[in-house]
mmCIF file of C-alpha atoms and ligand atoms in Angstrom:
data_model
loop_
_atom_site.group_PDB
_atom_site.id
_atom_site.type_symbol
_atom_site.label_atom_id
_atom_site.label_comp_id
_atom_site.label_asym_id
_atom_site.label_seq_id
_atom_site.Cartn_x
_atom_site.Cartn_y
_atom_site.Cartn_z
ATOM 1 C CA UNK A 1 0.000 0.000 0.000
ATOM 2 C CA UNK A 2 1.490 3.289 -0.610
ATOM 3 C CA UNK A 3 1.795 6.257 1.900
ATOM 4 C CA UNK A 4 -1.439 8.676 2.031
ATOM 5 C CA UNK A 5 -1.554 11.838 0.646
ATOM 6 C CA UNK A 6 -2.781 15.116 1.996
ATOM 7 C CA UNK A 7 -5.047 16.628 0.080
ATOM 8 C CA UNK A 8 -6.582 20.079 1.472
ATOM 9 C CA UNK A 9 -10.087 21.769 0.384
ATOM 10 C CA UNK A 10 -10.659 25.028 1.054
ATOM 11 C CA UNK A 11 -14.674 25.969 0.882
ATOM 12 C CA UNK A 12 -15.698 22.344 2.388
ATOM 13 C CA UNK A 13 -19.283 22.720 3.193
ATOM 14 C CA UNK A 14 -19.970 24.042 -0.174
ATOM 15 C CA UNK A 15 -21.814 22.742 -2.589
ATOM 16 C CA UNK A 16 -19.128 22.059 -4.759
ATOM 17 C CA UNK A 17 -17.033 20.446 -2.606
ATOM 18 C CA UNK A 18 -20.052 18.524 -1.632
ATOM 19 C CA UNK A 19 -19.541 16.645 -4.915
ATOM 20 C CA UNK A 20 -15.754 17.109 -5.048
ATOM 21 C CA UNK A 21 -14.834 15.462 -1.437
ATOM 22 C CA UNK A 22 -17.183 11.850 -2.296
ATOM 23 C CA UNK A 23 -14.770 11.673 -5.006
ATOM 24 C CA UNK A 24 -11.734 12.191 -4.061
ATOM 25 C CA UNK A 25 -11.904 9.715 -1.185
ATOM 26 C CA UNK A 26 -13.221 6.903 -3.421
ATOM 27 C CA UNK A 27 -9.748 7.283 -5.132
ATOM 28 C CA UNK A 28 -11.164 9.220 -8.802
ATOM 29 C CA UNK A 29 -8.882 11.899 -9.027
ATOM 30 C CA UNK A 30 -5.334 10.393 -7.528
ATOM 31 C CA UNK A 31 -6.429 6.657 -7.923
ATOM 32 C CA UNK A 32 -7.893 3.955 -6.190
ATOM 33 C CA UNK A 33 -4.901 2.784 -4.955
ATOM 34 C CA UNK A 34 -3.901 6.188 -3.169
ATOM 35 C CA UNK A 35 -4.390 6.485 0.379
ATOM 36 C CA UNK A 36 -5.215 10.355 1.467
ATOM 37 C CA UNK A 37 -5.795 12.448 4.486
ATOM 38 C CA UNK A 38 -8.788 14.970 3.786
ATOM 39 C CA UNK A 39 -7.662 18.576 5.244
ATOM 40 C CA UNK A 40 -10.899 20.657 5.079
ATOM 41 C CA UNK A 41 -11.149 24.180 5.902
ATOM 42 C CA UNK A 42 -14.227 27.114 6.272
ATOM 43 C CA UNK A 43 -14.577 29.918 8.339
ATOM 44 C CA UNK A 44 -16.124 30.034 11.585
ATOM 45 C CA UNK A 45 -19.926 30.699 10.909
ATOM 46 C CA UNK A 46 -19.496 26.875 8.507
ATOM 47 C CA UNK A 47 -17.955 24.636 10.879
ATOM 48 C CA UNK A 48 -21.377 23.272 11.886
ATOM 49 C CA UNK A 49 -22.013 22.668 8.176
ATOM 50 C CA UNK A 50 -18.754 21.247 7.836
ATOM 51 C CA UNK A 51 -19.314 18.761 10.919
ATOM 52 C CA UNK A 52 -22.004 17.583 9.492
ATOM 53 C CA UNK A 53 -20.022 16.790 5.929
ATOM 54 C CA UNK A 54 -17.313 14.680 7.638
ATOM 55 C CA UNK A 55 -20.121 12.644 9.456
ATOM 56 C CA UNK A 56 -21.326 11.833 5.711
ATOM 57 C CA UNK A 57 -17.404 11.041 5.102
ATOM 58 C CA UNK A 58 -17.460 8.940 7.909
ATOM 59 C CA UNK A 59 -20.408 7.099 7.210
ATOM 60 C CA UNK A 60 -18.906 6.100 3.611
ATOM 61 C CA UNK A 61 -16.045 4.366 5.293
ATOM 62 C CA UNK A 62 -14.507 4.687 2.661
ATOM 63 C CA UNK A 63 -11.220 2.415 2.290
ATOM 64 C CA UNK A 64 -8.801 4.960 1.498
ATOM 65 C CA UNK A 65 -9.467 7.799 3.917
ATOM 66 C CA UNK A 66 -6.770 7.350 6.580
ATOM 67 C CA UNK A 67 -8.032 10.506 8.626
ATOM 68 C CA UNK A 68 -10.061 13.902 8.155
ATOM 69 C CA UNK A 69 -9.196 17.149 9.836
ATOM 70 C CA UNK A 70 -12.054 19.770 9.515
ATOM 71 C CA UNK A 71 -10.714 23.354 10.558
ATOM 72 C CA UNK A 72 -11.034 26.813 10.543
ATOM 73 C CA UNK A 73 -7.272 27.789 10.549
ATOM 74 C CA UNK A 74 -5.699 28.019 7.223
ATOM 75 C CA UNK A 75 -2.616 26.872 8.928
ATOM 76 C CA UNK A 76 -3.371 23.636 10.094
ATOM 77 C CA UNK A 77 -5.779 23.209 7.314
ATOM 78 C CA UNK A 78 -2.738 23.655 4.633
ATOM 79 C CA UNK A 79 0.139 21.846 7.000
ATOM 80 C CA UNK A 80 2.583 19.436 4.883
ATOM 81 C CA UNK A 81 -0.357 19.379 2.431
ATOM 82 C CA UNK A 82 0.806 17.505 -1.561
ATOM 83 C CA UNK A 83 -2.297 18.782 -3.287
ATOM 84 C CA UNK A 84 -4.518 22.458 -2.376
ATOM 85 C CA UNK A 85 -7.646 23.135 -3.942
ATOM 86 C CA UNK A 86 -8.662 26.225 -3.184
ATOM 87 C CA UNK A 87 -12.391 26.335 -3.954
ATOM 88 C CA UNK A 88 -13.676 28.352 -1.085
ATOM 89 C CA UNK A 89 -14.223 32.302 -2.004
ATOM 90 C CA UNK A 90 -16.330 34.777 -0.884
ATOM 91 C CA UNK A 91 -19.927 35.415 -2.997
ATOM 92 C CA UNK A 92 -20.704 38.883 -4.191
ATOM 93 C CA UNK A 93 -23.297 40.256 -1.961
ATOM 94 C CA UNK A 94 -25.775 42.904 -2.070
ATOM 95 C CA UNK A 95 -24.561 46.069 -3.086
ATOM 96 C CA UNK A 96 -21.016 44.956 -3.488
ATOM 97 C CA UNK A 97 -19.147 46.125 -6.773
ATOM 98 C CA UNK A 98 -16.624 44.174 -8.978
ATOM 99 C CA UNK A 99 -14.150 45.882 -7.269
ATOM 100 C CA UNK A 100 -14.566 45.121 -3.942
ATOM 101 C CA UNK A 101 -15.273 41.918 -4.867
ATOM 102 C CA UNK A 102 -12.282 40.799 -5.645
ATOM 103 C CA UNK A 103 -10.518 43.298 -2.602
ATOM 104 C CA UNK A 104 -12.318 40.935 -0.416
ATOM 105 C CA UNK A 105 -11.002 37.657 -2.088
ATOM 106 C CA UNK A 106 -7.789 39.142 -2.824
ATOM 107 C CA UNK A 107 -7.163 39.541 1.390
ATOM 108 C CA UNK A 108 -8.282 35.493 1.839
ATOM 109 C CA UNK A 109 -5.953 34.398 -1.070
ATOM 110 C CA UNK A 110 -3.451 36.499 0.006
ATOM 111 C CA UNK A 111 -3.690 34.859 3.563
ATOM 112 C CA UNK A 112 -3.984 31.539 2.072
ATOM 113 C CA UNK A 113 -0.538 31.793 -0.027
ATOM 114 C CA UNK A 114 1.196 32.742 3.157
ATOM 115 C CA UNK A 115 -0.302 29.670 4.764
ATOM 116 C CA UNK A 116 0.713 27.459 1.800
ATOM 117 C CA UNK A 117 4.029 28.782 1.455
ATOM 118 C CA UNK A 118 4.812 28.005 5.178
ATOM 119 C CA UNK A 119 3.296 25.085 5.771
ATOM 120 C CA UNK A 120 2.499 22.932 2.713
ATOM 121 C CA UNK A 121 4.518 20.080 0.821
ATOM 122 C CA UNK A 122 7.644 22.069 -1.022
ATOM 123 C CA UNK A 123 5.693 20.045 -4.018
ATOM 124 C CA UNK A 124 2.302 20.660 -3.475
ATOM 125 C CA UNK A 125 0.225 21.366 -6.224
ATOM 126 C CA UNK A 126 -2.221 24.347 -5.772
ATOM 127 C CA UNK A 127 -6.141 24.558 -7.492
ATOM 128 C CA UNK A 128 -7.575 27.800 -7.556
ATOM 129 C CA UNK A 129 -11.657 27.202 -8.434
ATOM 130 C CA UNK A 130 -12.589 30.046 -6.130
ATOM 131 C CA UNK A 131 -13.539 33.332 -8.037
ATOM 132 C CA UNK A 132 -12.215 35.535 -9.372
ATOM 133 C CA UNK A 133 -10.050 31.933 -9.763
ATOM 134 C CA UNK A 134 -7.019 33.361 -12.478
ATOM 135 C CA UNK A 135 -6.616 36.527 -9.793
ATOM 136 C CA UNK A 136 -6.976 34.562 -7.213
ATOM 137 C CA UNK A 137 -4.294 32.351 -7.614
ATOM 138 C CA UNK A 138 -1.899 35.115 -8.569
ATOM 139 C CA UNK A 139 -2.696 36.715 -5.295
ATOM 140 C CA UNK A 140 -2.118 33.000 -3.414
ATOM 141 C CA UNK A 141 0.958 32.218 -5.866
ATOM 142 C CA UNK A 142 2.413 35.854 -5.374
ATOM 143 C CA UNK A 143 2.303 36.001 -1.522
ATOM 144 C CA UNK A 144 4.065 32.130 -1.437
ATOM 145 C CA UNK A 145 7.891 33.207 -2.693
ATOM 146 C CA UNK A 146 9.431 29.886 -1.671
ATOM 147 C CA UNK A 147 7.143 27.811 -4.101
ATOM 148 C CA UNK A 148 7.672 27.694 -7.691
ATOM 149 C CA UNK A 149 4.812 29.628 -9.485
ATOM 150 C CA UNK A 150 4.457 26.348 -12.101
ATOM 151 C CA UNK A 151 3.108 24.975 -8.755
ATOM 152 C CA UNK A 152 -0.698 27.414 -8.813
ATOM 153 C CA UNK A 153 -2.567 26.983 -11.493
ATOM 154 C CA UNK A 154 -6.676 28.322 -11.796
ATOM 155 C CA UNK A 155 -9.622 26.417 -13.363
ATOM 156 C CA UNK A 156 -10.794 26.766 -16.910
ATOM 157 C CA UNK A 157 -11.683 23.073 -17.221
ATOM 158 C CA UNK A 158 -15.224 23.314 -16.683
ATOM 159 C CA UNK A 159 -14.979 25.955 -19.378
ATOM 160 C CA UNK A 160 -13.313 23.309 -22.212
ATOM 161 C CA UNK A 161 -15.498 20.620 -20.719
ATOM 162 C CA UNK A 162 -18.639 23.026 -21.743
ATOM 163 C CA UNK A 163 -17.248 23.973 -25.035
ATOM 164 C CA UNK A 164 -16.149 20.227 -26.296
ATOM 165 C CA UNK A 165 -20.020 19.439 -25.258
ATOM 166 C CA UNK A 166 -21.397 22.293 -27.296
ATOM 167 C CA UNK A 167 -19.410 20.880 -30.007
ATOM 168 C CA UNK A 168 -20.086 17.317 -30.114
ATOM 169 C CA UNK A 169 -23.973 18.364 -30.007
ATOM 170 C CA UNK A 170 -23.391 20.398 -32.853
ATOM 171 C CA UNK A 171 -22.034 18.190 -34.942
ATOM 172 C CA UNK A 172 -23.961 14.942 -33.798
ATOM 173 C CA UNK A 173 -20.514 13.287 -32.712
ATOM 174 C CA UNK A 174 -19.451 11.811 -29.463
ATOM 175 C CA UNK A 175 -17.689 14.582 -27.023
ATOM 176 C CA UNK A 176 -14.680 11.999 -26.987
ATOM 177 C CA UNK A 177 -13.946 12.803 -30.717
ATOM 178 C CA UNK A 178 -13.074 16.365 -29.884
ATOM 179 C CA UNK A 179 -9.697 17.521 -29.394
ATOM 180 C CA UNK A 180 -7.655 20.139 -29.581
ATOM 181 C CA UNK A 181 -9.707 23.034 -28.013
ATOM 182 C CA UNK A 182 -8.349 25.596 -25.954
ATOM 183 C CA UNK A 183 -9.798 28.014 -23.775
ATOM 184 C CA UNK A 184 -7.683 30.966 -23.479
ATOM 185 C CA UNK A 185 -6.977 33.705 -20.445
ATOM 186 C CA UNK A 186 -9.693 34.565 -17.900
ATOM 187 C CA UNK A 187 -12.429 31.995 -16.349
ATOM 188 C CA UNK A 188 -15.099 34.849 -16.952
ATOM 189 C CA UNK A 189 -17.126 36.202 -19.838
ATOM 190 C CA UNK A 190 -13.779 37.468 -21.795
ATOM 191 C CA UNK A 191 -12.676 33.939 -21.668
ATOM 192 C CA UNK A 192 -12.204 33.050 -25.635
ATOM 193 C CA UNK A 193 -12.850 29.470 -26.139
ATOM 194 C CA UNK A 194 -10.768 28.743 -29.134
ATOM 195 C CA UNK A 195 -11.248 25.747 -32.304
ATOM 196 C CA UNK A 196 -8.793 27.263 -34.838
ATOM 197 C CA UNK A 197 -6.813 23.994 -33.715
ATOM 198 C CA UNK A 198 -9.940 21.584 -33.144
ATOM 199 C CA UNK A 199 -10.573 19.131 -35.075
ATOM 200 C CA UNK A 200 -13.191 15.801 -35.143
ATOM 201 C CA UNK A 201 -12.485 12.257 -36.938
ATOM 202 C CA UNK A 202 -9.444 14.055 -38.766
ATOM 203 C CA UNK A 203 -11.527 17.317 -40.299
ATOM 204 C CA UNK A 204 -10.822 20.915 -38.733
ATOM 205 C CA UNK A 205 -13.491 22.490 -37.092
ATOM 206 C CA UNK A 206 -13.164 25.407 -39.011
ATOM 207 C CA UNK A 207 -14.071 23.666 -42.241
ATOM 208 C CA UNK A 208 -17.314 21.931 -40.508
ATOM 209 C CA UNK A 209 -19.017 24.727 -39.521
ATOM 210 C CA UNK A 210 -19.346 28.326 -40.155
ATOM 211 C CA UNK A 211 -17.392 31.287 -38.337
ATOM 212 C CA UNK A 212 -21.129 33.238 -38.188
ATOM 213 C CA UNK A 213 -22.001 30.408 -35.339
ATOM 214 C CA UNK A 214 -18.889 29.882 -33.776
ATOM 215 C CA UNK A 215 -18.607 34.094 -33.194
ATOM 216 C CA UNK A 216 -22.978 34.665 -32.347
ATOM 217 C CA UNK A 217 -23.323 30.885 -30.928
ATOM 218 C CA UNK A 218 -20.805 29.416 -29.454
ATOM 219 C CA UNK A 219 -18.581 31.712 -27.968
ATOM 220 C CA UNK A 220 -21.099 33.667 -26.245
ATOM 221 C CA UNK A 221 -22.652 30.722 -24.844
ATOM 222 C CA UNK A 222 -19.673 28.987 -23.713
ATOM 223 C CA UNK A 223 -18.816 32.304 -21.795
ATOM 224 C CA UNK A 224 -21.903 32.829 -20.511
ATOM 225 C CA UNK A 225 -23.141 29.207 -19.619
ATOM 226 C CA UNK A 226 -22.498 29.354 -15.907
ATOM 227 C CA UNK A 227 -25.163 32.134 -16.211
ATOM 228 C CA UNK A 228 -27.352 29.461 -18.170
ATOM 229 C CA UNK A 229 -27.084 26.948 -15.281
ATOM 230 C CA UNK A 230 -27.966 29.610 -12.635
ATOM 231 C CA UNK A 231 -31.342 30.950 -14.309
ATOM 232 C CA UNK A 232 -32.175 26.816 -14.689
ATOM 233 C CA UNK A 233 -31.074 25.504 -11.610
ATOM 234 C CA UNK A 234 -31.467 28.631 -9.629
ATOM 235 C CA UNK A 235 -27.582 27.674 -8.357
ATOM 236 C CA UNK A 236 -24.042 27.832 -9.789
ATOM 237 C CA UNK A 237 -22.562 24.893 -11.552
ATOM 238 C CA UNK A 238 -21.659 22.486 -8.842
ATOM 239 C CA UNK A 239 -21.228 18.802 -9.875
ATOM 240 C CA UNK A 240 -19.744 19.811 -13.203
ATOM 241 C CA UNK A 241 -17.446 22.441 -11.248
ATOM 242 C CA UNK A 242 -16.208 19.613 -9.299
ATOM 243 C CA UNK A 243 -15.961 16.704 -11.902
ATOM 244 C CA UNK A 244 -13.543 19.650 -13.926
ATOM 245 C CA UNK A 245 -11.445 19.811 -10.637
ATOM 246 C CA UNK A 246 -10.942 16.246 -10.693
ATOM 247 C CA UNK A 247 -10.075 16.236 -13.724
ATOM 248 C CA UNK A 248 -7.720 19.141 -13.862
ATOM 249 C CA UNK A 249 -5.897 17.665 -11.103
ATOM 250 C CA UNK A 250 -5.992 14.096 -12.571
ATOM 251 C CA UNK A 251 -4.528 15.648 -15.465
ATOM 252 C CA UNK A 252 -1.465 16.762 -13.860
ATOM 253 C CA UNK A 253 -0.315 14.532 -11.825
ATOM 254 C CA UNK A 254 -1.263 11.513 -14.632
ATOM 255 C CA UNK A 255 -0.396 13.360 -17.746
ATOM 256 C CA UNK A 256 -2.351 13.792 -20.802
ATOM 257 C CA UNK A 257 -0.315 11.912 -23.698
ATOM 258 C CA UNK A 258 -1.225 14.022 -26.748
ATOM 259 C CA UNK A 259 -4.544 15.162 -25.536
ATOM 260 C CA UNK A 260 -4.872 19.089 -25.312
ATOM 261 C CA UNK A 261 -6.148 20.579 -21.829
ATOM 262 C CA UNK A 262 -6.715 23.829 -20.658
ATOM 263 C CA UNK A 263 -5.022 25.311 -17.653
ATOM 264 C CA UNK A 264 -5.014 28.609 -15.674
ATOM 265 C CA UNK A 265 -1.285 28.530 -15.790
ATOM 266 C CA UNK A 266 1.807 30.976 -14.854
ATOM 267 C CA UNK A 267 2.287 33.083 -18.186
ATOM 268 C CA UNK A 268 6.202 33.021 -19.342
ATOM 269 C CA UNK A 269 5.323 35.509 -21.939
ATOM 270 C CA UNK A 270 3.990 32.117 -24.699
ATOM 271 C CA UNK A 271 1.650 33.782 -27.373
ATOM 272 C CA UNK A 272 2.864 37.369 -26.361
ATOM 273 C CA UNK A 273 0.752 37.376 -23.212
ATOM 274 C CA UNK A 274 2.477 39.279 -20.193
ATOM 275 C CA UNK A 275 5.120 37.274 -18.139
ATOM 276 C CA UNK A 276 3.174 36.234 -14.975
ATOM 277 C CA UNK A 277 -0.287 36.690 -15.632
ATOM 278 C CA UNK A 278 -2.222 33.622 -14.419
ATOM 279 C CA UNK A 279 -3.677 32.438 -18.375
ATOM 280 C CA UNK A 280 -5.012 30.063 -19.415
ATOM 281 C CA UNK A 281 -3.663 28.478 -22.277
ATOM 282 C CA UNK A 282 -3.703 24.918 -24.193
ATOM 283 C CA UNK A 283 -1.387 22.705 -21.913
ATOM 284 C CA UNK A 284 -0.206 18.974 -22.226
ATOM 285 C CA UNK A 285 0.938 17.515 -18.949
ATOM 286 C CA UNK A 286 3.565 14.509 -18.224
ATOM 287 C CA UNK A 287 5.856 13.459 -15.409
ATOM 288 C CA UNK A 288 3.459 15.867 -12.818
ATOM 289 C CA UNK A 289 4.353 19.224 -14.611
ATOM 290 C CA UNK A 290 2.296 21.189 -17.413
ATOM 291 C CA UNK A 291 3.476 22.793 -20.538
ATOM 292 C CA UNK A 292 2.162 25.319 -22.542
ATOM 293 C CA UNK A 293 1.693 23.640 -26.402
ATOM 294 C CA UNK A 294 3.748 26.164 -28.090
ATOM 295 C CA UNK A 295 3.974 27.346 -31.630
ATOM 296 C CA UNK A 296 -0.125 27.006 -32.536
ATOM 297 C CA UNK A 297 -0.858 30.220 -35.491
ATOM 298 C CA UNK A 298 -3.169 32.153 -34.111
ATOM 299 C CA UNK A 299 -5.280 34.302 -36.971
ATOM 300 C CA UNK A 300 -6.147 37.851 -36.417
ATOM 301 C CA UNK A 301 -9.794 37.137 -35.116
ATOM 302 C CA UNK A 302 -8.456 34.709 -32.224
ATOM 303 C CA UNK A 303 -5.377 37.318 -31.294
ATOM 304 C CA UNK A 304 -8.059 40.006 -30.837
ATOM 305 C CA UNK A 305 -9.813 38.160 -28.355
ATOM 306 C CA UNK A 306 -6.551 36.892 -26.601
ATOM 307 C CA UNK A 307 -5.700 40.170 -26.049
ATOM 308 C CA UNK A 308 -9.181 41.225 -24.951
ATOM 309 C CA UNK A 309 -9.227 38.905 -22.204
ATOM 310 C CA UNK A 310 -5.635 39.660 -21.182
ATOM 311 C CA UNK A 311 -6.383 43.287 -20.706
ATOM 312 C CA UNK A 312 -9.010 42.212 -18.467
ATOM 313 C CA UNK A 313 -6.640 40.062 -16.394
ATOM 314 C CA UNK A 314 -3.932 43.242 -16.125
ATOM 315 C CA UNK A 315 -7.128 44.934 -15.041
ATOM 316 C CA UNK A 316 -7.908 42.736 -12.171
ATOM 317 C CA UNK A 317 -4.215 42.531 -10.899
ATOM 318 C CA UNK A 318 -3.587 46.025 -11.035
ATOM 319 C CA UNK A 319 -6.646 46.515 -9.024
ATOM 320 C CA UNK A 320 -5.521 43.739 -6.148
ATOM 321 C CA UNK A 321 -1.487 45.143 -6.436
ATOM 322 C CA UNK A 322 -1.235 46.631 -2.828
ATOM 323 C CA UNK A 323 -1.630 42.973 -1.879
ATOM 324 C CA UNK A 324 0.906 41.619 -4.723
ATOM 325 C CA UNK A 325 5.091 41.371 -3.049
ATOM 326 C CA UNK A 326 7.351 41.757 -5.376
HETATM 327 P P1 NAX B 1 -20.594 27.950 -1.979
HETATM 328 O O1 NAX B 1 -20.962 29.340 -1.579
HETATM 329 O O2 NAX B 1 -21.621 26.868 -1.957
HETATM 330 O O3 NAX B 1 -19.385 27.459 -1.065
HETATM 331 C C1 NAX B 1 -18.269 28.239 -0.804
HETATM 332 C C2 NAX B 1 -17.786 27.866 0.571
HETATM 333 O O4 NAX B 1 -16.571 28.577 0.799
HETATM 334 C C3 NAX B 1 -18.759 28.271 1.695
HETATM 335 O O5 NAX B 1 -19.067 27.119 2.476
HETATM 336 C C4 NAX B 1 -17.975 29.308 2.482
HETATM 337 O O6 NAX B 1 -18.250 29.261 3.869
HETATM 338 C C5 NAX B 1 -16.547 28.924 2.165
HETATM 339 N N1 NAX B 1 -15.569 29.990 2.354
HETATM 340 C C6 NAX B 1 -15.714 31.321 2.173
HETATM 341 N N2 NAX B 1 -14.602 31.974 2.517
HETATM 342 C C7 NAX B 1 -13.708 31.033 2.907
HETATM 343 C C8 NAX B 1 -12.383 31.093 3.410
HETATM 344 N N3 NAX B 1 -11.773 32.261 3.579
HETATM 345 N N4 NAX B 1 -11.768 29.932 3.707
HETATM 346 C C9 NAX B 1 -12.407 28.758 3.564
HETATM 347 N N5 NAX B 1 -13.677 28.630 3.127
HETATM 348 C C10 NAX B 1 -14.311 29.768 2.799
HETATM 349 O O7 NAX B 1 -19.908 28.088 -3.415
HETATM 350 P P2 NAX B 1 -19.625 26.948 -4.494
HETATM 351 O O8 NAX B 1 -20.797 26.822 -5.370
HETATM 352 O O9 NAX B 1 -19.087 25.754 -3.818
HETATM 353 O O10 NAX B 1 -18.508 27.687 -5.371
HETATM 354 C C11 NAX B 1 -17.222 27.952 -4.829
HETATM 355 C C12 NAX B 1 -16.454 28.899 -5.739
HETATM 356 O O11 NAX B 1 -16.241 28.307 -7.008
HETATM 357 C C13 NAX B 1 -17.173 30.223 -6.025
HETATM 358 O O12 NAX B 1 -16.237 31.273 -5.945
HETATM 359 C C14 NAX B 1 -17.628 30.064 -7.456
HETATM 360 O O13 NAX B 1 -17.788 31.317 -8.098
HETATM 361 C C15 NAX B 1 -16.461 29.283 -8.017
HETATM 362 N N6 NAX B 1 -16.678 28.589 -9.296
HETATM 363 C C16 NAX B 1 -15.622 28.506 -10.134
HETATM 364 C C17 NAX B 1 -15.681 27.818 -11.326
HETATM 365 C C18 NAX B 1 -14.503 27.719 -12.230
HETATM 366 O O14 NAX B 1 -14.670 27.159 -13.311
HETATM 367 N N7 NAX B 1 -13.306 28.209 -11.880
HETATM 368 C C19 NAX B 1 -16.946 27.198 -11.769
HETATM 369 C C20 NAX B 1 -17.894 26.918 -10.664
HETATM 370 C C21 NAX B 1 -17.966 27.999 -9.607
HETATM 371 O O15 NAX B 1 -18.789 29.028 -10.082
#
């Protein structure tokens, strides 16, 4: 048997991780021969919440769950930690503006990089899903210097999930003869979700169907289909949220072969986009670390939008950059 794992979830009794925690301890996203020990933190006012989640935990018994700690102290919560997804982030509430939005995130993420950077794994591997999740984790990777920044990444695989599904329905194939979609920069309605490089059975996208749909169709509604889920479900995307995070992580740490992913990664200036920016771009993963596919063209349409949702992301850092060491 081989040694556990710790694997720490910030945002525990929420509804995401209510999908995200069952599978993890059966063994879906680090396998089902991988021991782990769950460390789960929330703030204060959720620890009764929580409680009641590790009772559920308990009551799988599940075979690979060597212990739980439940906490409200980002500290223990993050201690020698191998894997941190950060999923817990404070909701916009009434009255609150974009801004202070992310000010308020921006002080928790800032905390939380402190916390990982003193107490986790020197090799943990960080998961931002809280929004805004590509600011973030620049705030998180930003306040931990002694980690690598190749170690934080953000979510944007709901967003390729979404788009390869869109896709496949268009086109009456199966979602598994998709590849080589990207979704590029911010997790949020600049996001461009990209098929210059797509193709299905062999045939580019491009020459299947027409640029008119893929700029009034599917773009929009790959940017705006969290909204779509909300007005439908009257919540946000939860399982989906969570089967992405699996998968992100799963990704990662098991590689990807050829397959194209997309990954809130650190920027090292790929594709012209500013050094250190947290972007997503198309990324292949092997031996636990993620490139950046290099060398794709990119036409004048898709460099428009790449730079579109860039200039949002220098937006939202220079608005957080009081709580951004050098
Ligand atoms: P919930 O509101 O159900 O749960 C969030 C939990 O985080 C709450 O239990 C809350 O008490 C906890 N929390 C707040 N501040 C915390 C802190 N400082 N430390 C630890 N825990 C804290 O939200 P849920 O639906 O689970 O969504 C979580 C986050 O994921 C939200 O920010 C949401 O916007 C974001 N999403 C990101 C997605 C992505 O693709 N990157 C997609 C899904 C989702 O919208």
């Amino acid at each position: 048997m081989k040694e556990p794992v710790r694997v720490a979830i910030t945002g525990a009794a929420g509804q995401i991780s209510y999908s995200l925690l069952f599978r993890i301890a059966s063994g879906q996203m680090l396998g089902r021969d991988q021991p782990l020990i769950l460390q789960l933190l929330e703030i204060e006012p959720a620890m009764e919440a929580l409680s009641g989640v590790v009772m559920e935990l308990d009551d799988c018994a599940f075979d690979l769950v060597k212990d739980i700690v439940a906490t409200d102290d980002p500290n223990e919560a993050f201690e020698s930690v191998d894997y941190a997804m950060l999923v817990g982030s404070r909701p916009r509430g009434p009255g609150m503006e974009r801004k202070d939005l992310l000010e308020a995130n921006a002080q928790i993420f800032s905390d939380q990089g402190k916390a990982l950077d003193s107490r986790a794994s020197s090799q943990v591997k960080v998961l931002v899903v809280g929004n805004p999740a590509n600011t973030n984790c620049l705030i998180a990777q930003r306040n931990a210097p002694h980690l690598d920044p190749r170690q934080f990444t953000a979510m944007t695989r709901l967003d390729h999930n979404r788009a390869k599904s869109l896709l496949s329905k268009k086109l009456s194939v199966h979602v598994s003869e998709v590849s080589g979609l990207s979704i590029w920069g911010n997790h949020s309605s600049t996001q461009y979700p990209d098929v210059s490089h797509a193709s299905v059975r062999g045939n580019s996208i491009s020459d299947l169907i027409e640029q008119t749909w893929l700029e009034s169709e599917f773009i929009p509604r790959v940017q705006q289909r969290g909204a779509e889920i909300i007005s439908a479900r009257g919540l946000s995307s939860a399982a989906s949220a969570a089967n992405a995070a699996i998968e992100h992580m799963k990704s990662w740490v098991q590689g990807t072969e050829e397959q194209i992913v997309s990954m809130g990664v650190y920027s090292d200036g790929s594709y012209g986009v500013e050094p250190g920016l947290i972007y997503s771009f198309p990324c292949t993963c092997a031996g636990g670390n993620w490139e950046i596919v290099k060398g794709l063209e990119v036409n004048s349409f898709s460099q428009g939008r790449m730079d579109q949702t860039e200039a949002e992301l220098i937006e939202e850092r220079d608005a957080v950059s009081h709580l951004l060491p050098d």
